[in-house]
Amino acid sequence: RISGQRYLDPPEFVRSLATAVRARGGGIAEGSGVTGLRDAADGVVVTTAEGEHRHDAVVVATGAWLGALARRFGVRQPVQAGRGYSFSVPVPRMPGGPLYFPEERVACTPLGDRLRVAGMMEFRRPDDPLDPRRITAIVDAVRPYLSGVDLDDRQDEWVGSRPVTADGLPLLGRTSSPRVFVGGGHGMWGMVLGPVTGQLLAETVLTGEAPPELRPFDPLR
């Protein structure tokens, strides 16, 4: 049992962030993939399927896909997808907090009325389909420990790509363009480090000066 730790419902957290952005006058364009970025005399041109949009500044925070847009702005550090798998199962009694099986490297957290079971570090392309063998491996690893849990009644089987850098450090700050910034490469710590990353990047964008805390994470290193 993990004591003194926090956990959250990731989808609900993201929905709450979106609500907070809209409440402050921001706009969110959903389902609009960005296919290109380029510098222009009057800002940064963002190309999507719906057309081109100009912005004063852009922060690229596209996770394991970061390199596709950031490479042309001098970001050479590769970002690899370290894919994790999860699913949810019903439990007769929900644990009061997160559980972790260190040898199996599997974590369990309450998610609504079900228990989310997650593990694995698989290095593959981020768009590759879910490999059911990985789900089976997690099930086999925890079956001896989760007595009374129906591990065959699985829902929400999912694979997500953690953005992993070669040196283990995030990529945060300005690129070779003074108007293009990146925020990514947090590996398994994106949910924890995302808020402070946003705060420090906002300061960088608005003032033109990077806080000293970002120096080790220079995306041009």
Coordinates of N, CA and C in Angstrom, one line a residue:
R1 N 0.9 -1.2 0.0 CA 0.0 0.0 0.0 C 0.9 1.2 0.0
I2 N 0.6 2.2 -0.8 CA 1.3 3.4 -0.9 C 0.7 4.5 -0.1
S3 N 1.4 5.0 0.9 CA 0.9 6.0 1.9 C 1.5 7.3 1.5
G4 N 0.7 8.4 1.9 CA 1.2 9.7 1.7 C 1.2 10.2 0.2
Q5 N 0.5 9.5 -0.7 CA 0.5 9.8 -2.1 C -0.9 10.3 -2.5
R6 N -0.9 10.9 -3.6 CA -2.2 11.4 -4.2 C -2.4 10.6 -5.5
Y7 N -3.7 10.5 -5.9 CA -4.1 10.0 -7.2 C -5.3 10.7 -7.7
L8 N -5.5 10.6 -9.0 CA -6.6 11.4 -9.6 C -7.2 10.6 -10.7
D9 N -8.3 11.1 -11.2 CA -9.0 10.5 -12.4 C -8.5 11.3 -13.6
P10 N -7.6 10.7 -14.4 CA -7.0 11.5 -15.5 C -7.9 12.2 -16.5
P11 N -8.9 11.4 -17.0 CA -9.9 12.1 -17.9 C -10.6 13.2 -17.3
E12 N -11.0 13.1 -16.0 CA -11.8 14.1 -15.4 C -10.8 15.3 -15.1
F13 N -9.6 15.1 -14.8 CA -8.6 16.1 -14.6 C -8.4 17.0 -15.9
V14 N -8.3 16.3 -17.1 CA -8.2 17.0 -18.3 C -9.4 17.8 -18.7
R15 N -10.6 17.2 -18.4 CA -11.9 18.0 -18.6 C -11.9 19.2 -17.7
S16 N -11.4 19.1 -16.5 CA -11.4 20.2 -15.6 C -10.5 21.3 -16.1
L17 N -9.4 20.9 -16.6 CA -8.4 21.9 -17.2 C -9.1 22.7 -18.4
A18 N -9.8 21.9 -19.2 CA -10.4 22.5 -20.4 C -11.5 23.5 -19.9
T19 N -12.2 23.2 -18.9 CA -13.3 24.0 -18.3 C -12.6 25.3 -17.8
A20 N -11.5 25.2 -17.1 CA -10.8 26.3 -16.5 C -10.3 27.3 -17.6
V21 N -9.8 26.7 -18.7 CA -9.3 27.5 -19.9 C -10.4 28.3 -20.5
R22 N -11.6 27.6 -20.7 CA -12.7 28.3 -21.3 C -13.3 29.4 -20.4
A23 N -13.3 29.1 -19.0 CA -13.8 30.1 -18.1 C -12.9 31.4 -18.1
R24 N -11.7 31.3 -18.5 CA -10.8 32.4 -18.5 C -10.7 33.1 -19.9
G25 N -11.6 32.7 -20.8 CA -11.7 33.3 -22.1 C -10.9 32.6 -23.2
G26 N -10.2 31.5 -22.8 CA -9.4 30.7 -23.8 C -10.3 29.9 -24.7
G27 N -9.8 29.5 -25.9 CA -10.5 28.6 -26.8 C -9.8 27.3 -27.0
I28 N -10.5 26.3 -27.2 CA -9.9 24.9 -27.4 C -10.5 24.4 -28.7
A29 N -9.6 24.0 -29.6 CA -10.1 23.4 -30.9 C -9.8 21.9 -30.8
E30 N -10.8 21.1 -30.7 CA -10.7 19.7 -30.5 C -10.7 19.0 -31.8
G31 N -10.0 17.9 -31.9 CA -10.0 17.1 -33.2 C -9.4 17.8 -34.4
S32 N -8.5 18.7 -34.1 CA -7.9 19.5 -35.2 C -6.4 19.3 -35.2
G33 N -5.9 18.2 -35.9 CA -4.5 17.9 -35.9 C -3.7 18.9 -36.6
V34 N -2.5 19.2 -35.9 CA -1.6 20.2 -36.5 C -0.6 19.5 -37.4
T35 N -0.5 19.9 -38.6 CA 0.4 19.2 -39.6 C 1.7 20.0 -39.9
G36 N 1.7 21.2 -39.5 CA 2.9 22.0 -39.8 C 3.0 23.3 -39.0
L37 N 4.2 23.8 -38.8 CA 4.5 25.1 -38.2 C 5.6 25.8 -39.0
R38 N 5.4 27.1 -39.1 CA 6.5 27.8 -39.8 C 6.5 29.3 -39.2
D39 N 7.7 29.8 -39.2 CA 7.9 31.2 -38.8 C 7.4 32.1 -40.0
A40 N 6.8 33.2 -39.6 CA 6.4 34.2 -40.6 C 6.7 35.6 -40.0
A41 N 6.6 36.6 -40.9 CA 7.0 38.0 -40.4 C 6.1 38.5 -39.3
D42 N 4.8 38.0 -39.3 CA 3.9 38.5 -38.3 C 3.5 37.4 -37.3
G43 N 4.3 36.4 -37.1 CA 4.0 35.4 -36.1 C 4.3 34.0 -36.6
V44 N 3.7 33.0 -35.9 CA 3.9 31.6 -36.3 C 2.7 31.1 -37.0
V45 N 2.9 30.5 -38.1 CA 1.8 29.9 -38.9 C 1.6 28.5 -38.5
V46 N 0.4 28.2 -38.1 CA 0.0 26.8 -37.7 C -0.9 26.2 -38.8
T47 N -0.5 25.1 -39.4 CA -1.3 24.5 -40.4 C -2.1 23.3 -39.9
T48 N -3.4 23.3 -40.1 CA -4.2 22.2 -39.7 C -5.1 21.8 -40.9
A49 N -5.9 20.8 -40.8 CA -6.7 20.3 -41.9 C -7.7 21.4 -42.2
E50 N -8.0 22.3 -41.3 CA -9.0 23.3 -41.5 C -8.4 24.6 -42.1
G51 N -7.1 24.6 -42.3 CA -6.4 25.8 -42.8 C -5.3 26.3 -42.0
E52 N -4.9 27.5 -42.2 CA -3.7 28.1 -41.5 C -4.2 29.2 -40.5
H53 N -3.5 29.2 -39.4 CA -3.8 30.1 -38.3 C -2.5 30.8 -37.9
R54 N -2.5 32.1 -37.6 CA -1.3 32.8 -37.1 C -1.4 33.1 -35.6
H55 N -0.3 33.0 -34.9 CA -0.3 33.2 -33.5 C 1.0 33.9 -33.2
D56 N 1.0 34.7 -32.1 CA 2.2 35.4 -31.6 C 3.2 34.4 -31.1
A57 N 2.8 33.3 -30.5 CA 3.8 32.3 -30.0 C 3.1 31.0 -30.0
V58 N 3.8 29.9 -30.0 CA 3.3 28.6 -30.0 C 4.1 27.7 -29.1
V59 N 3.5 26.9 -28.2 CA 4.1 25.9 -27.4 C 3.8 24.5 -28.0
V60 N 4.8 23.8 -28.4 CA 4.5 22.4 -28.9 C 4.6 21.5 -27.7
A61 N 3.5 20.9 -27.4 CA 3.4 19.9 -26.3 C 2.6 18.7 -26.8
T62 N 3.2 18.0 -27.7 CA 2.6 16.9 -28.4 C 3.1 15.5 -27.9
G63 N 3.6 15.4 -26.7 CA 4.0 14.2 -26.2 C 5.0 13.4 -27.0
A64 N 4.7 12.1 -27.2 CA 5.7 11.3 -28.0 C 5.8 11.7 -29.4
W65 N 5.0 12.6 -29.9 CA 5.0 13.0 -31.3 C 5.8 14.4 -31.4
L66 N 6.4 14.8 -30.3 CA 7.1 16.1 -30.3 C 8.0 16.4 -31.4
G67 N 8.8 15.4 -31.8 CA 9.8 15.7 -32.8 C 9.3 16.0 -34.2
A68 N 8.1 15.5 -34.5 CA 7.6 15.8 -35.8 C 7.4 17.3 -36.1
L69 N 7.1 18.1 -35.1 CA 6.9 19.5 -35.3 C 8.1 20.3 -34.8
A70 N 8.8 19.8 -33.8 CA 9.9 20.6 -33.2 C 11.2 20.5 -33.9
R71 N 11.4 19.4 -34.6 CA 12.7 19.1 -35.2 C 13.2 20.3 -36.1
R72 N 12.4 20.9 -36.9 CA 12.8 21.9 -37.8 C 13.2 23.2 -37.0
F73 N 12.9 23.3 -35.7 CA 13.3 24.4 -34.9 C 14.5 24.1 -34.0
G74 N 15.3 23.2 -34.5 CA 16.5 22.9 -33.8 C 16.5 21.9 -32.6
V75 N 15.3 21.3 -32.4 CA 15.2 20.3 -31.3 C 15.6 18.9 -31.9
R76 N 16.9 18.5 -31.5 CA 17.4 17.3 -32.1 C 17.3 16.1 -31.1
Q77 N 17.0 16.4 -29.8 CA 16.9 15.3 -28.8 C 15.7 14.5 -29.2
P78 N 15.9 13.2 -29.4 CA 14.8 12.3 -29.7 C 13.9 12.1 -28.6
V79 N 12.6 12.0 -28.9 CA 11.6 11.6 -27.9 C 10.9 10.3 -28.3
Q80 N 11.1 9.3 -27.5 CA 10.6 8.0 -27.8 C 9.3 7.7 -27.0
A81 N 8.5 6.9 -27.6 CA 7.2 6.5 -26.9 C 7.5 5.3 -26.0
G82 N 7.4 5.5 -24.7 CA 7.5 4.4 -23.7 C 6.1 4.0 -23.4
R83 N 5.5 3.1 -24.0 CA 4.1 2.8 -23.9 C 3.7 2.0 -22.7
G84 N 2.7 2.5 -22.0 CA 2.1 1.8 -20.8 C 0.7 1.3 -21.1
Y85 N 0.4 0.2 -20.5 CA -0.9 -0.4 -20.7 C -1.8 -0.3 -19.4
S86 N -3.1 -0.3 -19.6 CA -3.9 -0.3 -18.4 C -5.3 -0.8 -18.8
F87 N -6.1 -1.2 -17.7 CA -7.4 -1.6 -17.9 C -8.1 -1.5 -16.5
S88 N -9.4 -1.6 -16.5 CA -10.1 -1.5 -15.2 C -10.9 -2.7 -14.9
V89 N -11.1 -3.1 -13.7 CA -11.8 -4.3 -13.2 C -12.7 -3.9 -12.1
P90 N -13.8 -4.7 -11.9 CA -14.6 -4.5 -10.7 C -13.9 -5.1 -9.5
V91 N -14.1 -4.6 -8.3 CA -13.6 -5.1 -7.1 C -14.7 -5.2 -6.0
P92 N -14.6 -6.2 -5.2 CA -15.6 -6.3 -4.1 C -15.5 -5.2 -3.1
R93 N -14.3 -4.7 -2.9 CA -14.1 -3.6 -1.9 C -12.9 -2.8 -2.4
M94 N -13.2 -1.5 -2.6 CA -12.2 -0.6 -3.2 C -11.2 -0.3 -2.2
P95 N -9.9 -0.4 -2.5 CA -8.8 0.0 -1.6 C -8.9 1.5 -1.3
G96 N -8.4 1.9 -0.2 CA -8.5 3.3 0.2 C -7.5 4.2 -0.5
G97 N -6.6 3.7 -1.3 CA -5.6 4.5 -2.0 C -4.9 3.6 -3.0
P98 N -3.8 4.1 -3.6 CA -3.1 3.3 -4.6 C -2.4 2.2 -4.0
L99 N -2.2 1.1 -4.9 CA -1.4 0.0 -4.5 C -0.3 -0.2 -5.6
Y100 N 0.8 -0.7 -5.2 CA 1.9 -0.9 -6.1 C 2.6 -2.2 -5.8
F101 N 2.8 -3.0 -6.9 CA 3.5 -4.3 -6.8 C 4.9 -4.1 -7.4
P102 N 6.0 -3.8 -6.6 CA 7.2 -3.4 -7.1 C 7.9 -4.4 -8.0
E103 N 7.9 -5.7 -7.6 CA 8.6 -6.7 -8.5 C 7.9 -6.8 -9.8
E104 N 6.6 -6.7 -9.8 CA 5.8 -6.8 -11.1 C 5.7 -5.5 -11.8
R105 N 6.0 -4.4 -11.1 CA 5.9 -3.1 -11.6 C 4.5 -2.8 -12.2
V106 N 3.6 -3.0 -11.3 CA 2.2 -2.8 -11.7 C 1.6 -1.9 -10.6
A107 N 0.8 -0.9 -11.0 CA 0.2 0.0 -10.1 C -1.3 -0.1 -10.2
C108 N -2.0 0.0 -9.1 CA -3.5 0.0 -9.1 C -4.0 1.2 -8.4
T109 N -5.0 1.9 -9.0 CA -5.6 3.1 -8.4 C -7.1 3.0 -8.6
P110 N -7.9 3.5 -7.7 CA -9.3 3.7 -7.8 C -9.6 4.6 -9.0
L111 N -10.6 4.2 -9.8 CA -11.0 5.0 -11.0 C -12.5 4.9 -11.1
G112 N -13.3 5.8 -10.4 CA -14.7 5.7 -10.4 C -15.1 4.5 -9.5
D113 N -15.9 3.6 -10.0 CA -16.3 2.4 -9.2 C -15.5 1.2 -9.6
R114 N -14.4 1.4 -10.3 CA -13.6 0.3 -10.7 C -12.1 0.5 -10.3
L115 N -11.3 -0.5 -10.4 CA -9.9 -0.4 -10.1 C -9.1 -0.4 -11.3
R116 N -8.3 0.6 -11.5 CA -7.5 0.7 -12.7 C -6.1 0.0 -12.4
V117 N -5.8 -0.9 -13.3 CA -4.6 -1.7 -13.2 C -3.6 -1.3 -14.4
A118 N -2.4 -0.9 -14.1 CA -1.6 -0.3 -15.1 C -0.1 -0.8 -14.9
G119 N 0.6 -0.9 -16.0 CA 2.0 -1.3 -16.0 C 2.6 -1.3 -17.4
M120 N 3.8 -1.8 -17.5 CA 4.5 -2.1 -18.7 C 5.3 -0.8 -19.2
M121 N 6.4 -1.0 -19.8 CA 7.1 0.0 -20.5 C 7.6 -0.6 -21.9
E122 N 6.8 -0.3 -22.9 CA 7.0 -0.9 -24.2 C 7.5 0.2 -25.2
F123 N 8.7 0.0 -25.8 CA 9.2 1.0 -26.7 C 8.8 0.6 -28.1
R124 N 7.8 1.3 -28.6 CA 7.4 1.1 -30.0 C 6.9 2.5 -30.5
R125 N 6.5 2.5 -31.8 CA 6.0 3.7 -32.4 C 4.7 4.1 -31.7
P126 N 4.4 5.3 -31.4 CA 3.3 5.7 -30.6 C 1.9 5.4 -31.3
D127 N 1.9 5.2 -32.6 CA 0.6 5.0 -33.3 C 0.4 3.5 -33.5
D128 N 1.3 2.6 -33.1 CA 1.1 1.2 -33.2 C -0.1 0.7 -32.4
P129 N -0.8 -0.3 -32.8 CA -2.0 -0.7 -32.1 C -1.7 -1.4 -30.8
L130 N -2.7 -1.5 -29.9 CA -2.5 -2.1 -28.6 C -2.1 -3.6 -28.9
D131 N -1.2 -4.1 -28.1 CA -0.7 -5.5 -28.2 C -1.4 -6.3 -27.0
P132 N -2.4 -7.1 -27.3 CA -3.1 -7.8 -26.3 C -2.2 -8.7 -25.4
R133 N -1.0 -9.1 -25.9 CA -0.1 -9.9 -25.1 C 0.4 -9.1 -23.9
R134 N 0.5 -7.8 -24.0 CA 0.9 -6.9 -22.9 C -0.2 -6.9 -21.8
I135 N -1.4 -6.8 -22.2 CA -2.5 -6.9 -21.2 C -2.5 -8.2 -20.5
T136 N -2.3 -9.3 -21.2 CA -2.2 -10.6 -20.6 C -1.1 -10.7 -19.6
A137 N 0.1 -10.1 -19.9 CA 1.2 -10.2 -19.0 C 0.9 -9.5 -17.7
I138 N 0.2 -8.4 -17.8 CA -0.1 -7.6 -16.5 C -1.1 -8.5 -15.7
V139 N -2.1 -9.0 -16.4 CA -3.1 -9.9 -15.7 C -2.4 -11.0 -15.0
D140 N -1.5 -11.7 -15.7 CA -0.8 -12.8 -15.1 C 0.1 -12.4 -13.9
A141 N 0.6 -11.2 -14.0 CA 1.5 -10.7 -12.9 C 0.8 -10.4 -11.6
V142 N -0.5 -9.9 -11.7 CA -1.2 -9.5 -10.5 C -2.2 -10.5 -10.0
R143 N -2.5 -11.5 -10.8 CA -3.6 -12.5 -10.5 C -3.3 -13.1 -9.1
P144 N -2.1 -13.5 -8.7 CA -1.9 -14.1 -7.4 C -2.1 -13.2 -6.2
Y145 N -2.2 -11.9 -6.5 CA -2.3 -10.9 -5.4 C -3.7 -10.3 -5.2
L146 N -4.4 -10.2 -6.3 CA -5.7 -9.5 -6.3 C -6.8 -10.6 -6.1
S147 N -6.9 -11.2 -4.9 CA -7.9 -12.2 -4.6 C -9.3 -11.6 -4.6
G148 N -10.2 -12.3 -5.2 CA -11.6 -11.8 -5.2 C -11.9 -10.8 -6.3
V149 N -10.9 -10.5 -7.1 CA -11.1 -9.6 -8.2 C -11.2 -10.3 -9.5
D150 N -12.3 -10.0 -10.3 CA -12.5 -10.7 -11.6 C -11.7 -10.0 -12.6
L151 N -10.5 -10.5 -12.9 CA -9.6 -10.0 -13.8 C -10.0 -10.3 -15.3
D152 N -11.0 -11.1 -15.4 CA -11.5 -11.4 -16.8 C -12.6 -10.4 -17.2
D153 N -13.1 -9.7 -16.2 CA -14.1 -8.6 -16.5 C -13.4 -7.3 -16.7
R154 N -12.7 -7.2 -17.8 CA -11.8 -6.0 -18.0 C -12.6 -5.1 -18.9
Q155 N -12.5 -3.8 -18.6 CA -12.9 -2.7 -19.5 C -11.8 -1.7 -19.6
D156 N -12.0 -0.8 -20.6 CA -11.1 0.3 -20.8 C -9.7 -0.1 -21.1
E157 N -9.5 -1.2 -21.8 CA -8.2 -1.6 -22.2 C -7.6 -0.6 -23.0
W158 N -6.3 -0.1 -22.7 CA -5.8 1.1 -23.3 C -4.3 1.0 -23.3
V159 N -3.7 1.6 -24.3 CA -2.2 1.8 -24.3 C -2.0 3.3 -24.5
G160 N -1.1 3.9 -23.7 CA -0.7 5.3 -23.9 C 0.8 5.5 -24.0
S161 N 1.2 6.5 -24.7 CA 2.6 6.7 -25.0 C 3.2 7.7 -24.1
R162 N 4.1 7.3 -23.2 CA 4.9 8.2 -22.4 C 6.0 8.8 -23.2
P163 N 6.2 10.1 -23.2 CA 7.3 10.7 -24.0 C 8.6 10.7 -23.3
V164 N 9.5 9.8 -23.7 CA 10.8 9.5 -23.0 C 11.9 10.1 -23.8
T165 N 12.8 10.8 -23.1 CA 14.0 11.3 -23.8 C 15.2 10.4 -23.4
A166 N 16.3 10.6 -24.2 CA 17.5 9.7 -24.1 C 18.2 9.9 -22.7
D167 N 18.2 11.2 -22.2 CA 18.9 11.5 -21.0 C 17.9 11.6 -19.8
G168 N 16.6 11.3 -20.0 CA 15.7 11.3 -18.9 C 15.2 12.6 -18.5
L169 N 15.6 13.7 -19.1 CA 15.2 15.1 -18.7 C 14.2 15.6 -19.7
P170 N 13.2 16.4 -19.3 CA 12.2 17.0 -20.2 C 12.9 18.0 -21.1
L171 N 12.2 18.4 -22.1 CA 12.6 19.4 -23.1 C 11.6 20.6 -22.9
L172 N 12.2 21.7 -22.3 CA 11.3 22.8 -21.9 C 12.0 24.1 -22.2
G173 N 11.3 24.9 -23.0 CA 11.8 26.3 -23.3 C 11.8 26.6 -24.8
R174 N 12.5 27.7 -25.1 CA 12.5 28.2 -26.4 C 13.4 27.4 -27.4
T175 N 12.9 27.3 -28.6 CA 13.7 26.7 -29.7 C 14.5 27.7 -30.4
S176 N 15.0 27.3 -31.6 CA 15.8 28.2 -32.4 C 15.0 29.4 -32.9
S177 N 13.6 29.3 -32.8 CA 12.8 30.4 -33.1 C 12.3 31.1 -31.8
P178 N 12.4 32.4 -31.8 CA 12.0 33.1 -30.5 C 10.5 33.0 -30.3
R179 N 9.7 32.5 -31.2 CA 8.3 32.4 -31.0 C 7.7 31.0 -30.9
V180 N 8.7 30.0 -31.0 CA 8.2 28.6 -30.9 C 8.9 28.0 -29.6
F181 N 8.1 27.4 -28.8 CA 8.6 26.8 -27.5 C 8.1 25.4 -27.4
V182 N 8.8 24.6 -26.7 CA 8.4 23.2 -26.5 C 8.2 22.9 -25.0
G183 N 7.3 22.0 -24.7 CA 7.1 21.4 -23.4 C 6.8 20.0 -23.5
G184 N 7.8 19.1 -23.2 CA 7.5 17.7 -23.3 C 8.7 16.9 -22.8
G185 N 8.5 15.6 -23.0 CA 9.6 14.6 -22.7 C 9.6 14.3 -21.2
H186 N 8.5 14.4 -20.5 CA 8.4 14.2 -19.1 C 8.4 12.7 -18.7
G187 N 8.4 11.8 -19.6 CA 8.4 10.4 -19.3 C 7.1 10.0 -18.5
M188 N 7.3 9.4 -17.3 CA 6.2 9.0 -16.5 C 5.7 10.0 -15.6
W189 N 6.2 11.3 -15.7 CA 6.0 12.3 -14.7 C 5.2 13.5 -15.2
G190 N 4.5 13.3 -16.4 CA 3.8 14.4 -17.0 C 2.7 15.0 -16.2
M191 N 1.9 14.1 -15.6 CA 0.8 14.6 -14.8 C 1.3 15.4 -13.6
V192 N 2.4 15.0 -13.0 CA 2.9 15.6 -11.8 C 3.6 16.9 -12.2
L193 N 4.4 16.9 -13.3 CA 5.3 18.1 -13.6 C 4.6 19.0 -14.6
G194 N 3.4 18.6 -15.2 CA 2.8 19.5 -16.1 C 2.4 20.8 -15.6
P195 N 1.8 21.0 -14.4 CA 1.4 22.3 -13.9 C 2.6 23.3 -13.8
V196 N 3.7 22.8 -13.2 CA 4.9 23.7 -13.0 C 5.5 24.0 -14.4
T197 N 5.5 23.0 -15.3 CA 6.0 23.3 -16.6 C 5.2 24.4 -17.3
G198 N 3.9 24.3 -17.2 CA 3.1 25.4 -17.8 C 3.4 26.7 -17.2
Q199 N 3.5 26.8 -15.9 CA 3.8 28.0 -15.2 C 5.1 28.6 -15.7
L200 N 6.2 27.8 -15.7 CA 7.5 28.3 -16.1 C 7.5 28.7 -17.6
L201 N 6.9 27.9 -18.5 CA 6.8 28.2 -19.9 C 6.0 29.5 -20.1
A202 N 5.0 29.7 -19.4 CA 4.2 30.9 -19.6 C 5.0 32.1 -19.2
E203 N 5.8 32.0 -18.2 CA 6.7 33.1 -17.8 C 7.7 33.4 -18.9
T204 N 8.2 32.3 -19.5 CA 9.2 32.5 -20.6 C 8.6 33.1 -21.8
V205 N 7.4 32.7 -22.2 CA 6.8 33.3 -23.3 C 6.4 34.8 -23.1
L206 N 5.9 35.1 -22.0 CA 5.5 36.5 -21.7 C 6.6 37.5 -21.5
T207 N 7.7 37.0 -20.8 CA 8.8 37.9 -20.5 C 9.9 37.9 -21.5
G208 N 10.0 36.8 -22.2 CA 11.2 36.6 -23.1 C 12.4 36.1 -22.4
E209 N 12.3 35.9 -21.1 CA 13.5 35.4 -20.3 C 13.1 34.1 -19.7
A210 N 14.0 33.1 -19.8 CA 13.7 31.8 -19.2 C 14.1 31.8 -17.8
P211 N 13.2 31.3 -16.9 CA 13.6 31.2 -15.5 C 14.8 30.2 -15.3
P212 N 15.6 30.5 -14.3 CA 16.8 29.6 -14.1 C 16.5 28.1 -13.9
E213 N 15.3 27.9 -13.4 CA 14.8 26.5 -13.2 C 14.8 25.7 -14.5
L214 N 14.6 26.4 -15.6 CA 14.5 25.7 -16.9 C 15.9 25.4 -17.6
R215 N 16.9 25.9 -17.0 CA 18.2 25.8 -17.7 C 18.6 24.3 -18.0
P216 N 18.5 23.4 -17.1 CA 18.9 22.0 -17.4 C 18.1 21.4 -18.5
F217 N 16.9 21.9 -18.8 CA 16.0 21.3 -19.7 C 15.9 22.0 -21.1
D218 N 17.0 22.7 -21.4 CA 17.1 23.4 -22.7 C 16.8 22.4 -23.8
P219 N 15.8 22.7 -24.6 CA 15.4 21.7 -25.7 C 16.5 21.7 -26.8
L220 N 17.4 22.7 -26.9 CA 18.4 22.7 -27.9 C 19.7 22.0 -27.4
R221 N 19.7 21.4 -26.2 CA 20.9 20.8 -25.7 C 21.4 19.6 -26.6

